[in-house]
Amino acid sequence: MHPTPPADAVFSIETLHDNLPAGVVVHGADGRIVSANRLAQELLGRSETELLGAEASADTWTFVREDGSPLPPEEFPANLVLKTGRKLSGLVAGVVGPGGTCWLLCNAYPEFDAAGSVRQVVVCFTDCTVLKNTQQSLEKSEKRLRLVLKGSTDAPWDWDLVSGEVYYSERWWNMLGYASGEGLDDAGAWRRMLHPDDDAMIQEYLGSLLPSQRDGYSLEFRLRHRDGHYVSVLSRGYVLRDPAGKALRISGVNTDLTERKETERRIYELAFFDHLTGLPNRRFLIGELDHVLARGRRSGHYCALLYLDLDNFKLLNDTMGHDLGDMLLRQTAQQLRSTVRHSDQLARLGGDEFVVVLEGLGPSPRGAAAEAACVVAKILAAVGQPMQLGALLFKTTASIGITLFDSNEANIETLLKQADLAMYRAKADGRNTARFFDPSMQDAADRRAAFEAAMRDGLSLGQFRLFCQPQFDSLGGVVGAEVLVRWQRGDHDLIGPDQFIGFAEESGLILPLGEHILKESCRALARWHLDPNLGRLKLAVNVSVHQMRDPCFPAAVAAILDGTGARPERLYLELTESVFAEDMHEISQRMHELRSQGICFALDDFGTGYSSLAYLKRFPLSALKIDRSFVRDLGVDPGSASIVEAIIALARKFKLDIVAEGVEEEAQRDFLFDGGCSSMQGYLLGRPIPIAEFEHAYGAAGIGHA
Ligand SMILES: Nc1nc2c(ncn2[C@@H]2O[C@H](COP(=O)(O)OP(=O)(O)OP(=O)(O)O)[C@@H](O)[C@H]2O)c(=O)[nH]1
């Protein structure tokens, strides 16, 4: 039943018309406006006078469609209804005015006269500008979102916690190898695909996330791919909560981590593994040793660190090439891997050096040493097995240093140093063997380090002094000198070369020391040049095999000659035969380079080594030196006399000068000169003296002769 209006209610249709919350415009049969209420005037932006009688034509109105294109007059609501005689609803059109577009939602219906013709059309419209703008921005943002999602590899999903419904995007399925709609798209799908090992973690995570007040979340888990493997995903998203904080839904995106995990794995491998053998590298080993120590502390057992270095590996590299060297390193790694226990740590430190760490060797040092020695014997045997390197069946050996440690006292760097020292002892003891570290090795190493530091200081402080021993011809005249170096080490006694040259060669200090000697010698030669006596002398300087090995040596000598102004033809470089054990071609080339600068070469200690006659032909020598051992035995051992005679004859044939050294007796001198030796040196004739004294003794300002 309709409620009955109060008796005094007076309805005016005009009042109602004007207060309607919609614009109402009535068009006559000719399309002209016959009435327009107040809201219509407002919405259309025209006064009643302007509206009344206005036509529904393009001249009068600018309407646009929803997409912004012009609405043609035949589609104006009034015209459509007039034309069709049917009502129209839900048309959205924009009225373009100076203040912008006002969007109207229009309905229109016809009124017929008694003859059934359209008498007038009533058009009602409401302002839907706000709605329209909202819809437009929604569409825009949806479009943007679609584009973003299309361009992204992330897979959106949404879980309505209230209804339990889950939405999986197409990409969500694609990520797991399914086309959209191919998988069973129910709420529990993601749960069924979860890696069983991740289930408890997810359960726990959700259990803490949902009751909390947190909005964002991010976690990693694995989902089963269609082909059976698991895809690691990072799921990030947002929890929507009601005002009381109750979680209503979770929406998020899953990111496929496969590529990232692979990159991370590769970075990890590059950082911690050796690419040639696949073994862990030094950095990994150092990290791992921390765990070894922690385990050792718990068990109380001894461990051992083995430092293995292949013997003469450089020779294989140099003679057969790096590729074969690489093959040997790979096979050595395999042999080691198959010899030690799976739980033992194995690493390649670089070059031909490997480390093995043995754990759980028992609580007593003696037992641990025995057990380590047992493993080491197995390793030496395994590495010594013939290995097939391409077409070559190759046998190698290794030297191993062993250091035992218990976890309480161990420091990783120290352990590596100790095992390294022990390995060097194994090398020194003939290779293909192992040695345990003992503290005396450390003492020796410390002493060496201190000696090296002192030598370096000595070099920078100019403590290495040049001495000269004169050389005489058969008439007793000085013809030259040999430079001998002495070390004035602080307040110590003067130290002879036999006490430091060997060390300098091992430590590489021979290069700066050699350069210093050469420079000082050339300075002396330059000074002597101005002296009528000294200017005639030649100066012999010993050169080490290490210097001759250096391809830059000829250029360095040239620079010194240039810098000092010494005359090259006065400089004799003395080499020992050991130089010829190097790459003969290279050495010969280097010698010829120096010879072309005018420098002469003397071969020291001739007769004591291989004394291959081929040297005399191949290398540009100017003199041979008869070793002191033959000179000493002259008159005692007829064999020595014969050797000396043979050397002199040989030198003459090759037009080489002969210098005999170590002459201490007159009989020796007479024998040598009578036999045709051109010059000699020795205590009988003159001892080595500081260069200044030498200059004083033999220069024009001095006495002029010995
Ligand atoms: N083929 C190959 N050689 C390498 C690699 N890394 C370093 N080397 C070489 O390995 C050699 C290591 O030689 P050393 O251990 O010093 O010398 P060695 O000949 O083994 O002599 P001893 O150790 O005294 O027996 C050097 O010649 C390096 O150039 C690599 O990755 N591949």
mmCIF file with all atom_site columns, N, CA and C in Angstrom, residues 625-649:
data_model
loop_
_atom_site.group_PDB
_atom_site.id
_atom_site.type_symbol
_atom_site.label_atom_id
_atom_site.label_alt_id
_atom_site.label_comp_id
_atom_site.label_asym_id
_atom_site.label_entity_id
_atom_site.label_seq_id
_atom_site.pdbx_PDB_ins_code
_atom_site.Cartn_x
_atom_site.Cartn_y
_atom_site.Cartn_z
_atom_site.occupancy
_atom_site.B_iso_or_equiv
_atom_site.pdbx_formal_charge
_atom_site.auth_seq_id
_atom_site.auth_comp_id
_atom_site.auth_asym_id
_atom_site.auth_atom_id
_atom_site.pdbx_PDB_model_num
ATOM 1  N N  . LYS A 1 625 ? 139.319 -18.712 -17.908 1.00 0.00 ? 625 LYS A N  1
ATOM 2  C CA . LYS A 1 625 ? 140.033 -18.624 -16.629 1.00 0.00 ? 625 LYS A CA 1
ATOM 3  C C  . LYS A 1 625 ? 140.305 -20.038 -16.134 1.00 0.00 ? 625 LYS A C  1
ATOM 4  N N  . ILE A 1 626 ? 141.560 -20.298 -15.802 1.00 0.00 ? 626 ILE A N  1
ATOM 5  C CA . ILE A 1 626 ? 141.908 -21.633 -15.306 1.00 0.00 ? 626 ILE A CA 1
ATOM 6  C C  . ILE A 1 626 ? 141.569 -21.667 -13.818 1.00 0.00 ? 626 ILE A C  1
ATOM 7  N N  . ASP A 1 627 ? 140.780 -22.659 -13.450 1.00 0.00 ? 627 ASP A N  1
ATOM 8  C CA . ASP A 1 627 ? 140.290 -22.703 -12.083 1.00 0.00 ? 627 ASP A CA 1
ATOM 9  C C  . ASP A 1 627 ? 141.430 -22.901 -11.080 1.00 0.00 ? 627 ASP A C  1
ATOM 10 N N  . ARG A 1 628 ? 141.226 -22.280 -9.904  1.00 0.00 ? 628 ARG A N  1
ATOM 11 C CA . ARG A 1 628 ? 142.259 -22.311 -8.861  1.00 0.00 ? 628 ARG A CA 1
ATOM 12 C C  . ARG A 1 628 ? 142.605 -23.732 -8.417  1.00 0.00 ? 628 ARG A C  1
ATOM 13 N N  . SER A 1 629 ? 141.650 -24.683 -8.557  1.00 0.00 ? 629 SER A N  1
ATOM 14 C CA . SER A 1 629 ? 141.918 -26.040 -8.078  1.00 0.00 ? 629 SER A CA 1
ATOM 15 C C  . SER A 1 629 ? 143.037 -26.691 -8.900  1.00 0.00 ? 629 SER A C  1
ATOM 16 N N  . PHE A 1 630 ? 143.075 -26.376 -10.213 1.00 0.00 ? 630 PHE A N  1
ATOM 17 C CA . PHE A 1 630 ? 144.158 -26.948 -11.034 1.00 0.00 ? 630 PHE A CA 1
ATOM 18 C C  . PHE A 1 630 ? 145.480 -26.273 -10.699 1.00 0.00 ? 630 PHE A C  1
ATOM 19 N N  . VAL A 1 631 ? 145.414 -24.971 -10.464 1.00 0.00 ? 631 VAL A N  1
ATOM 20 C CA . VAL A 1 631 ? 146.640 -24.223 -10.159 1.00 0.00 ? 631 VAL A CA 1
ATOM 21 C C  . VAL A 1 631 ? 147.235 -24.738 -8.839  1.00 0.00 ? 631 VAL A C  1
ATOM 22 N N  . ARG A 1 632 ? 146.335 -24.963 -7.863  1.00 0.00 ? 632 ARG A N  1
ATOM 23 C CA . ARG A 1 632 ? 146.799 -25.414 -6.545  1.00 0.00 ? 632 ARG A CA 1
ATOM 24 C C  . ARG A 1 632 ? 147.554 -26.745 -6.658  1.00 0.00 ? 632 ARG A C  1
ATOM 25 N N  . ASP A 1 633 ? 147.055 -27.606 -7.554  1.00 0.00 ? 633 ASP A N  1
ATOM 26 C CA . ASP A 1 633 ? 147.642 -28.947 -7.627  1.00 0.00 ? 633 ASP A CA 1
ATOM 27 C C  . ASP A 1 633 ? 148.835 -29.061 -8.574  1.00 0.00 ? 633 ASP A C  1
ATOM 28 N N  . LEU A 1 634 ? 149.193 -27.946 -9.167  1.00 0.00 ? 634 LEU A N  1
ATOM 29 C CA . LEU A 1 634 ? 150.364 -27.993 -10.060 1.00 0.00 ? 634 LEU A CA 1
ATOM 30 C C  . LEU A 1 634 ? 151.583 -28.416 -9.239  1.00 0.00 ? 634 LEU A C  1
ATOM 31 N N  . GLY A 1 635 ? 152.350 -29.295 -9.758  1.00 0.00 ? 635 GLY A N  1
ATOM 32 C CA . GLY A 1 635 ? 153.516 -29.745 -9.012  1.00 0.00 ? 635 GLY A CA 1
ATOM 33 C C  . GLY A 1 635 ? 153.161 -30.858 -8.054  1.00 0.00 ? 635 GLY A C  1
ATOM 34 N N  . VAL A 1 636 ? 151.899 -31.086 -7.790  1.00 0.00 ? 636 VAL A N  1
ATOM 35 C CA . VAL A 1 636 ? 151.482 -32.159 -6.878  1.00 0.00 ? 636 VAL A CA 1
ATOM 36 C C  . VAL A 1 636 ? 150.829 -33.266 -7.695  1.00 0.00 ? 636 VAL A C  1
ATOM 37 N N  . ASP A 1 637 ? 149.971 -32.811 -8.613  1.00 0.00 ? 637 ASP A N  1
ATOM 38 C CA . ASP A 1 637 ? 149.200 -33.785 -9.380  1.00 0.00 ? 637 ASP A CA 1
ATOM 39 C C  . ASP A 1 637 ? 149.520 -33.583 -10.861 1.00 0.00 ? 637 ASP A C  1
ATOM 40 N N  . PRO A 1 638 ? 150.209 -34.540 -11.453 1.00 0.00 ? 638 PRO A N  1
ATOM 41 C CA . PRO A 1 638 ? 150.587 -34.379 -12.871 1.00 0.00 ? 638 PRO A CA 1
ATOM 42 C C  . PRO A 1 638 ? 149.346 -34.221 -13.755 1.00 0.00 ? 638 PRO A C  1
ATOM 43 N N  . GLY A 1 639 ? 148.248 -34.783 -13.298 1.00 0.00 ? 639 GLY A N  1
ATOM 44 C CA . GLY A 1 639 ? 146.995 -34.657 -14.068 1.00 0.00 ? 639 GLY A CA 1
ATOM 45 C C  . GLY A 1 639 ? 146.602 -33.198 -14.220 1.00 0.00 ? 639 GLY A C  1
ATOM 46 N N  . SER A 1 640 ? 146.733 -32.445 -13.118 1.00 0.00 ? 640 SER A N  1
ATOM 47 C CA . SER A 1 640 ? 146.362 -31.029 -13.157 1.00 0.00 ? 640 SER A CA 1
ATOM 48 C C  . SER A 1 640 ? 147.246 -30.284 -14.141 1.00 0.00 ? 640 SER A C  1
ATOM 49 N N  . ALA A 1 641 ? 148.537 -30.612 -14.118 1.00 0.00 ? 641 ALA A N  1
ATOM 50 C CA . ALA A 1 641 ? 149.463 -29.942 -15.040 1.00 0.00 ? 641 ALA A CA 1
ATOM 51 C C  . ALA A 1 641 ? 149.031 -30.208 -16.484 1.00 0.00 ? 641 ALA A C  1
ATOM 52 N N  . SER A 1 642 ? 148.650 -31.454 -16.748 1.00 0.00 ? 642 SER A N  1
ATOM 53 C CA . SER A 1 642 ? 148.234 -31.787 -18.122 1.00 0.00 ? 642 SER A CA 1
ATOM 54 C C  . SER A 1 642 ? 146.981 -31.016 -18.506 1.00 0.00 ? 642 SER A C  1
ATOM 55 N N  . ILE A 1 643 ? 146.061 -30.917 -17.534 1.00 0.00 ? 643 ILE A N  1
ATOM 56 C CA . ILE A 1 643 ? 144.810 -30.194 -17.833 1.00 0.00 ? 643 ILE A CA 1
ATOM 57 C C  . ILE A 1 643 ? 145.130 -28.738 -18.148 1.00 0.00 ? 643 ILE A C  1
ATOM 58 N N  . VAL A 1 644 ? 146.001 -28.161 -17.325 1.00 0.00 ? 644 VAL A N  1
ATOM 59 C CA . VAL A 1 644 ? 146.347 -26.749 -17.540 1.00 0.00 ? 644 VAL A CA 1
ATOM 60 C C  . VAL A 1 644 ? 146.989 -26.577 -18.918 1.00 0.00 ? 644 VAL A C  1
ATOM 61 N N  . GLU A 1 645 ? 147.887 -27.475 -19.248 1.00 0.00 ? 645 GLU A N  1
ATOM 62 C CA . GLU A 1 645 ? 148.541 -27.375 -20.570 1.00 0.00 ? 645 GLU A CA 1
ATOM 63 C C  . GLU A 1 645 ? 147.501 -27.486 -21.686 1.00 0.00 ? 645 GLU A C  1
ATOM 64 N N  . ALA A 1 646 ? 146.571 -28.397 -21.483 1.00 0.00 ? 646 ALA A N  1
ATOM 65 C CA . ALA A 1 646 ? 145.540 -28.616 -22.515 1.00 0.00 ? 646 ALA A CA 1
ATOM 66 C C  . ALA A 1 646 ? 144.664 -27.367 -22.666 1.00 0.00 ? 646 ALA A C  1
ATOM 67 N N  . ILE A 1 647 ? 144.336 -26.771 -21.513 1.00 0.00 ? 647 ILE A N  1
ATOM 68 C CA . ILE A 1 647 ? 143.465 -25.579 -21.576 1.00 0.00 ? 647 ILE A CA 1
ATOM 69 C C  . ILE A 1 647 ? 144.196 -24.449 -22.306 1.00 0.00 ? 647 ILE A C  1
ATOM 70 N N  . ILE A 1 648 ? 145.490 -24.301 -21.984 1.00 0.00 ? 648 ILE A N  1
ATOM 71 C CA . ILE A 1 648 ? 146.254 -23.220 -22.632 1.00 0.00 ? 648 ILE A CA 1
ATOM 72 C C  . ILE A 1 648 ? 146.322 -23.458 -24.145 1.00 0.00 ? 648 ILE A C  1
ATOM 73 N N  . ALA A 1 649 ? 146.546 -24.714 -24.515 1.00 0.00 ? 649 ALA A N  1
ATOM 74 C CA . ALA A 1 649 ? 146.640 -25.038 -25.947 1.00 0.00 ? 649 ALA A CA 1
ATOM 75 C C  . ALA A 1 649 ? 145.306 -24.749 -26.633 1.00 0.00 ? 649 ALA A C  1
#
